[in-house]
Amino acid sequence: MRIMKTIIKNIAIMLVIGSTLSACKKETKELGAPASKLISIQADWELLKAVQVDEVSLIRESANITSYFYNGFRRPNISFTATTYTVDTVGLSYNFFGSTSGTWAFDNVEFPSVIKFTPNDAAPFDFKLNGPIRPQDNLKFTRPVYTTCKGATKMVMSYNLEFERK
């Protein structure tokens, strides 16, 4: 009789545990369509952070140089439309974009990793994206700085820039 009670008790415990585990199934939610990168970048952006990185150093030393680019309450900013950009750096120390306007494009519209800039009055250049481009995210990219020595081009420094929506 005692063995029978133990068996029934064990079966009851297993049923309770089994029903509890099956009741704890995680609900799946629909994520919906991914945000369009082309639409998400179309906004007015202000510089939030600028970090200069020594690409030649073994430990890639870096320095936060954001305050260098601020002029009172003015910060460098950029505005993107579907195909063009404009930069407002009037009265500021440096323009990362080399010009005040031009055209831009992603290297891949669905999965961009690079923004290609073509200024109206300067040579084209690329910035590597450092994060996703969604309506809730800041715009992050790297501006490389190259030097040529003995015919070889080498990246010696980079600027990691982060812009926030106005």
PDB file of C-alpha atoms in Angstrom, residues 2-163:
ATOM      1  CA  ARG A   2       2.812   2.328   0.897  1.00  0.00           C
ATOM      2  CA  ILE A   3       4.505   1.770  -2.481  1.00  0.00           C
ATOM      3  CA  MET A   4       1.221   2.499  -4.227  1.00  0.00           C
ATOM      4  CA  LYS A   5       0.826   5.810  -2.365  1.00  0.00           C
ATOM      5  CA  THR A   6       4.402   6.798  -3.291  1.00  0.00           C
ATOM      6  CA  ILE A   7       3.792   5.965  -6.971  1.00  0.00           C
ATOM      7  CA  ILE A   8       0.524   7.948  -7.025  1.00  0.00           C
ATOM      8  CA  LYS A   9       2.217  10.855  -5.239  1.00  0.00           C
ATOM      9  CA  ASN A  10       5.112  10.848  -7.771  1.00  0.00           C
ATOM     10  CA  ILE A  11       2.691  10.708 -10.706  1.00  0.00           C
ATOM     11  CA  ALA A  12       0.717  13.608  -9.254  1.00  0.00           C
ATOM     12  CA  ILE A  13       3.888  15.678  -8.800  1.00  0.00           C
ATOM     13  CA  MET A  14       4.989  14.935 -12.383  1.00  0.00           C
ATOM     14  CA  LEU A  15       1.562  15.942 -13.710  1.00  0.00           C
ATOM     15  CA  VAL A  16       1.683  19.230 -11.791  1.00  0.00           C
ATOM     16  CA  ILE A  17       5.234  19.965 -13.019  1.00  0.00           C
ATOM     17  CA  GLY A  18       4.344  18.942 -16.581  1.00  0.00           C
ATOM     18  CA  SER A  19       1.243  21.107 -16.690  1.00  0.00           C
ATOM     19  CA  THR A  20       3.176  24.033 -15.181  1.00  0.00           C
ATOM     20  CA  LEU A  21       5.961  23.756 -17.759  1.00  0.00           C
ATOM     21  CA  SER A  22       3.559  23.485 -20.662  1.00  0.00           C
ATOM     22  CA  ALA A  23       1.648  26.536 -19.392  1.00  0.00           C
ATOM     23  CA  CYS A  24       4.848  28.641 -19.402  1.00  0.00           C
ATOM     24  CA  LYS A  25       5.318  28.682 -23.158  1.00  0.00           C
ATOM     25  CA  LYS A  26       6.713  31.968 -24.306  1.00  0.00           C
ATOM     26  CA  GLU A  27       4.369  34.021 -26.438  1.00  0.00           C
ATOM     27  CA  THR A  28       5.669  34.919 -29.849  1.00  0.00           C
ATOM     28  CA  LYS A  29       5.090  38.436 -31.049  1.00  0.00           C
ATOM     29  CA  GLU A  30       5.088  39.764 -34.562  1.00  0.00           C
ATOM     30  CA  LEU A  31       7.928  42.188 -35.180  1.00  0.00           C
ATOM     31  CA  GLY A  32       6.426  43.556 -38.341  1.00  0.00           C
ATOM     32  CA  ALA A  33       8.318  44.874 -41.311  1.00  0.00           C
ATOM     33  CA  PRO A  34      11.777  46.326 -40.598  1.00  0.00           C
ATOM     34  CA  ALA A  35      12.059  50.109 -40.644  1.00  0.00           C
ATOM     35  CA  SER A  36      13.237  51.574 -43.935  1.00  0.00           C
ATOM     36  CA  LYS A  37      16.827  52.769 -43.612  1.00  0.00           C
ATOM     37  CA  LEU A  38      16.236  55.349 -46.348  1.00  0.00           C
ATOM     38  CA  ILE A  39      13.320  56.871 -44.448  1.00  0.00           C
ATOM     39  CA  SER A  40      14.954  56.543 -41.009  1.00  0.00           C
ATOM     40  CA  ILE A  41      18.023  58.590 -41.950  1.00  0.00           C
ATOM     41  CA  GLN A  42      15.962  61.442 -43.418  1.00  0.00           C
ATOM     42  CA  ALA A  43      16.076  63.906 -40.528  1.00  0.00           C
ATOM     43  CA  ASP A  44      18.012  66.767 -39.000  1.00  0.00           C
ATOM     44  CA  TRP A  45      20.921  65.533 -36.863  1.00  0.00           C
ATOM     45  CA  GLU A  46      23.203  67.278 -34.321  1.00  0.00           C
ATOM     46  CA  LEU A  47      26.617  66.114 -33.165  1.00  0.00           C
ATOM     47  CA  LEU A  48      26.320  64.363 -29.809  1.00  0.00           C
ATOM     48  CA  LYS A  49      29.792  62.854 -29.488  1.00  0.00           C
ATOM     49  CA  ALA A  50      33.122  62.893 -31.354  1.00  0.00           C
ATOM     50  CA  VAL A  51      35.953  60.522 -30.463  1.00  0.00           C
ATOM     51  CA  GLN A  52      39.338  60.649 -32.159  1.00  0.00           C
ATOM     52  CA  VAL A  53      41.044  57.238 -32.441  1.00  0.00           C
ATOM     53  CA  ASP A  54      44.764  56.678 -33.085  1.00  0.00           C
ATOM     54  CA  GLU A  55      44.641  53.781 -35.569  1.00  0.00           C
ATOM     55  CA  VAL A  56      48.449  53.338 -35.527  1.00  0.00           C
ATOM     56  CA  SER A  57      48.712  52.808 -31.766  1.00  0.00           C
ATOM     57  CA  LEU A  58      48.799  49.210 -30.576  1.00  0.00           C
ATOM     58  CA  ILE A  59      45.968  49.837 -28.143  1.00  0.00           C
ATOM     59  CA  ARG A  60      44.067  52.238 -30.425  1.00  0.00           C
ATOM     60  CA  GLU A  61      44.179  55.139 -27.977  1.00  0.00           C
ATOM     61  CA  SER A  62      41.193  57.457 -28.131  1.00  0.00           C
ATOM     62  CA  ALA A  63      40.177  60.896 -26.915  1.00  0.00           C
ATOM     63  CA  ASN A  64      36.731  62.423 -26.560  1.00  0.00           C
ATOM     64  CA  ILE A  65      36.989  65.688 -28.531  1.00  0.00           C
ATOM     65  CA  THR A  66      33.311  66.623 -28.584  1.00  0.00           C
ATOM     66  CA  SER A  67      33.771  69.943 -26.784  1.00  0.00           C
ATOM     67  CA  TYR A  68      36.247  71.069 -29.458  1.00  0.00           C
ATOM     68  CA  PHE A  69      33.393  71.184 -31.989  1.00  0.00           C
ATOM     69  CA  TYR A  70      30.910  73.101 -29.855  1.00  0.00           C
ATOM     70  CA  ASN A  71      30.607  76.869 -30.159  1.00  0.00           C
ATOM     71  CA  GLY A  72      28.494  77.958 -27.219  1.00  0.00           C
ATOM     72  CA  PHE A  73      25.240  76.104 -27.709  1.00  0.00           C
ATOM     73  CA  ARG A  74      25.898  75.492 -31.423  1.00  0.00           C
ATOM     74  CA  ARG A  75      26.870  72.033 -32.553  1.00  0.00           C
ATOM     75  CA  PRO A  76      27.716  70.724 -36.028  1.00  0.00           C
ATOM     76  CA  ASN A  77      24.623  69.356 -37.726  1.00  0.00           C
ATOM     77  CA  ILE A  78      23.621  67.563 -40.893  1.00  0.00           C
ATOM     78  CA  SER A  79      20.267  67.153 -42.622  1.00  0.00           C
ATOM     79  CA  PHE A  80      19.444  64.281 -44.951  1.00  0.00           C
ATOM     80  CA  THR A  81      16.738  64.150 -47.608  1.00  0.00           C
ATOM     81  CA  ALA A  82      16.152  61.126 -49.858  1.00  0.00           C
ATOM     82  CA  THR A  83      19.285  61.855 -51.940  1.00  0.00           C
ATOM     83  CA  THR A  84      20.930  65.048 -50.677  1.00  0.00           C
ATOM     84  CA  TYR A  85      22.513  66.348 -47.516  1.00  0.00           C
ATOM     85  CA  THR A  86      23.301  69.792 -46.122  1.00  0.00           C
ATOM     86  CA  VAL A  87      25.709  70.627 -43.334  1.00  0.00           C
ATOM     87  CA  ASP A  88      25.626  73.652 -41.046  1.00  0.00           C
ATOM     88  CA  THR A  89      28.983  74.310 -39.411  1.00  0.00           C
ATOM     89  CA  VAL A  90      29.001  78.116 -39.663  1.00  0.00           C
ATOM     90  CA  GLY A  91      31.230  79.530 -36.938  1.00  0.00           C
ATOM     91  CA  LEU A  92      32.467  76.085 -35.893  1.00  0.00           C
ATOM     92  CA  SER A  93      36.034  74.768 -35.950  1.00  0.00           C
ATOM     93  CA  TYR A  94      35.813  71.914 -38.442  1.00  0.00           C
ATOM     94  CA  ASN A  95      33.489  70.371 -41.028  1.00  0.00           C
ATOM     95  CA  PHE A  96      33.752  66.564 -41.153  1.00  0.00           C
ATOM     96  CA  PHE A  97      31.869  66.578 -44.463  1.00  0.00           C
ATOM     97  CA  GLY A  98      34.274  68.832 -46.386  1.00  0.00           C
ATOM     98  CA  SER A  99      31.467  70.847 -47.945  1.00  0.00           C
ATOM     99  CA  THR A 100      28.117  72.340 -47.013  1.00  0.00           C
ATOM    100  CA  SER A 101      26.027  70.183 -49.354  1.00  0.00           C
ATOM    101  CA  GLY A 102      25.992  67.290 -51.792  1.00  0.00           C
ATOM    102  CA  THR A 103      24.431  63.923 -52.496  1.00  0.00           C
ATOM    103  CA  TRP A 104      24.614  60.700 -50.539  1.00  0.00           C
ATOM    104  CA  ALA A 105      23.771  57.007 -50.982  1.00  0.00           C
ATOM    105  CA  PHE A 106      24.044  53.756 -49.057  1.00  0.00           C
ATOM    106  CA  ASP A 107      26.317  51.010 -50.352  1.00  0.00           C
ATOM    107  CA  ASN A 108      23.361  48.611 -49.914  1.00  0.00           C
ATOM    108  CA  VAL A 109      19.848  49.977 -49.358  1.00  0.00           C
ATOM    109  CA  GLU A 110      18.562  46.978 -47.364  1.00  0.00           C
ATOM    110  CA  PHE A 111      21.698  46.311 -45.295  1.00  0.00           C
ATOM    111  CA  PRO A 112      23.825  49.459 -45.358  1.00  0.00           C
ATOM    112  CA  SER A 113      27.332  49.410 -43.926  1.00  0.00           C
ATOM    113  CA  VAL A 114      28.666  52.553 -45.635  1.00  0.00           C
ATOM    114  CA  ILE A 115      27.312  56.005 -46.485  1.00  0.00           C
ATOM    115  CA  LYS A 116      28.815  57.358 -49.713  1.00  0.00           C
ATOM    116  CA  PHE A 117      29.036  61.160 -49.797  1.00  0.00           C
ATOM    117  CA  THR A 118      29.556  63.212 -52.943  1.00  0.00           C
ATOM    118  CA  PRO A 119      30.034  66.869 -51.959  1.00  0.00           C
ATOM    119  CA  ASN A 120      29.145  69.571 -54.482  1.00  0.00           C
ATOM    120  CA  ASP A 121      32.628  71.112 -54.333  1.00  0.00           C
ATOM    121  CA  ALA A 122      34.987  68.411 -52.989  1.00  0.00           C
ATOM    122  CA  ALA A 123      36.113  64.821 -53.604  1.00  0.00           C
ATOM    123  CA  PRO A 124      33.713  61.962 -52.747  1.00  0.00           C
ATOM    124  CA  PHE A 125      34.308  59.966 -49.550  1.00  0.00           C
ATOM    125  CA  ASP A 126      32.756  57.147 -47.511  1.00  0.00           C
ATOM    126  CA  PHE A 127      31.828  56.839 -43.829  1.00  0.00           C
ATOM    127  CA  LYS A 128      31.467  53.384 -42.234  1.00  0.00           C
ATOM    128  CA  LEU A 129      28.200  52.976 -40.306  1.00  0.00           C
ATOM    129  CA  ASN A 130      28.645  51.939 -36.661  1.00  0.00           C
ATOM    130  CA  GLY A 131      25.096  50.931 -35.835  1.00  0.00           C
ATOM    131  CA  PRO A 132      21.596  50.409 -37.131  1.00  0.00           C
ATOM    132  CA  ILE A 133      19.577  53.167 -38.721  1.00  0.00           C
ATOM    133  CA  ARG A 134      16.145  53.055 -37.144  1.00  0.00           C
ATOM    134  CA  PRO A 135      13.863  55.901 -36.042  1.00  0.00           C
ATOM    135  CA  GLN A 136      14.795  55.355 -32.367  1.00  0.00           C
ATOM    136  CA  ASP A 137      18.585  55.195 -32.887  1.00  0.00           C
ATOM    137  CA  ASN A 138      21.322  57.799 -33.055  1.00  0.00           C
ATOM    138  CA  LEU A 139      23.328  58.013 -36.274  1.00  0.00           C
ATOM    139  CA  LYS A 140      26.826  56.595 -35.719  1.00  0.00           C
ATOM    140  CA  PHE A 141      29.640  56.424 -38.215  1.00  0.00           C
ATOM    141  CA  THR A 142      33.418  56.530 -38.609  1.00  0.00           C
ATOM    142  CA  ARG A 143      35.328  59.060 -40.669  1.00  0.00           C
ATOM    143  CA  PRO A 144      38.747  57.570 -41.532  1.00  0.00           C
ATOM    144  CA  VAL A 145      41.850  59.735 -42.043  1.00  0.00           C
ATOM    145  CA  TYR A 146      44.497  58.328 -44.398  1.00  0.00           C
ATOM    146  CA  THR A 147      48.076  59.248 -45.196  1.00  0.00           C
ATOM    147  CA  THR A 148      50.292  58.139 -48.063  1.00  0.00           C
ATOM    148  CA  CYS A 149      53.904  57.235 -47.411  1.00  0.00           C
ATOM    149  CA  LYS A 150      56.224  55.705 -50.016  1.00  0.00           C
ATOM    150  CA  GLY A 151      53.275  54.996 -52.292  1.00  0.00           C
ATOM    151  CA  ALA A 152      51.260  53.095 -49.663  1.00  0.00           C
ATOM    152  CA  THR A 153      48.024  54.510 -48.232  1.00  0.00           C
ATOM    153  CA  LYS A 154      47.348  53.776 -44.578  1.00  0.00           C
ATOM    154  CA  MET A 155      44.612  54.801 -42.140  1.00  0.00           C
ATOM    155  CA  VAL A 156      46.328  56.686 -39.323  1.00  0.00           C
ATOM    156  CA  MET A 157      43.371  58.111 -37.450  1.00  0.00           C
ATOM    157  CA  SER A 158      39.601  57.983 -37.388  1.00  0.00           C
ATOM    158  CA  TYR A 159      36.748  59.971 -35.927  1.00  0.00           C
ATOM    159  CA  ASN A 160      33.845  58.058 -34.397  1.00  0.00           C
ATOM    160  CA  LEU A 161      30.908  60.414 -34.679  1.00  0.00           C
ATOM    161  CA  GLU A 162      27.495  60.104 -33.084  1.00  0.00           C
ATOM    162  CA  PHE A 163      24.619  62.362 -34.094  1.00  0.00           C
TER     163      PHE A 163
END
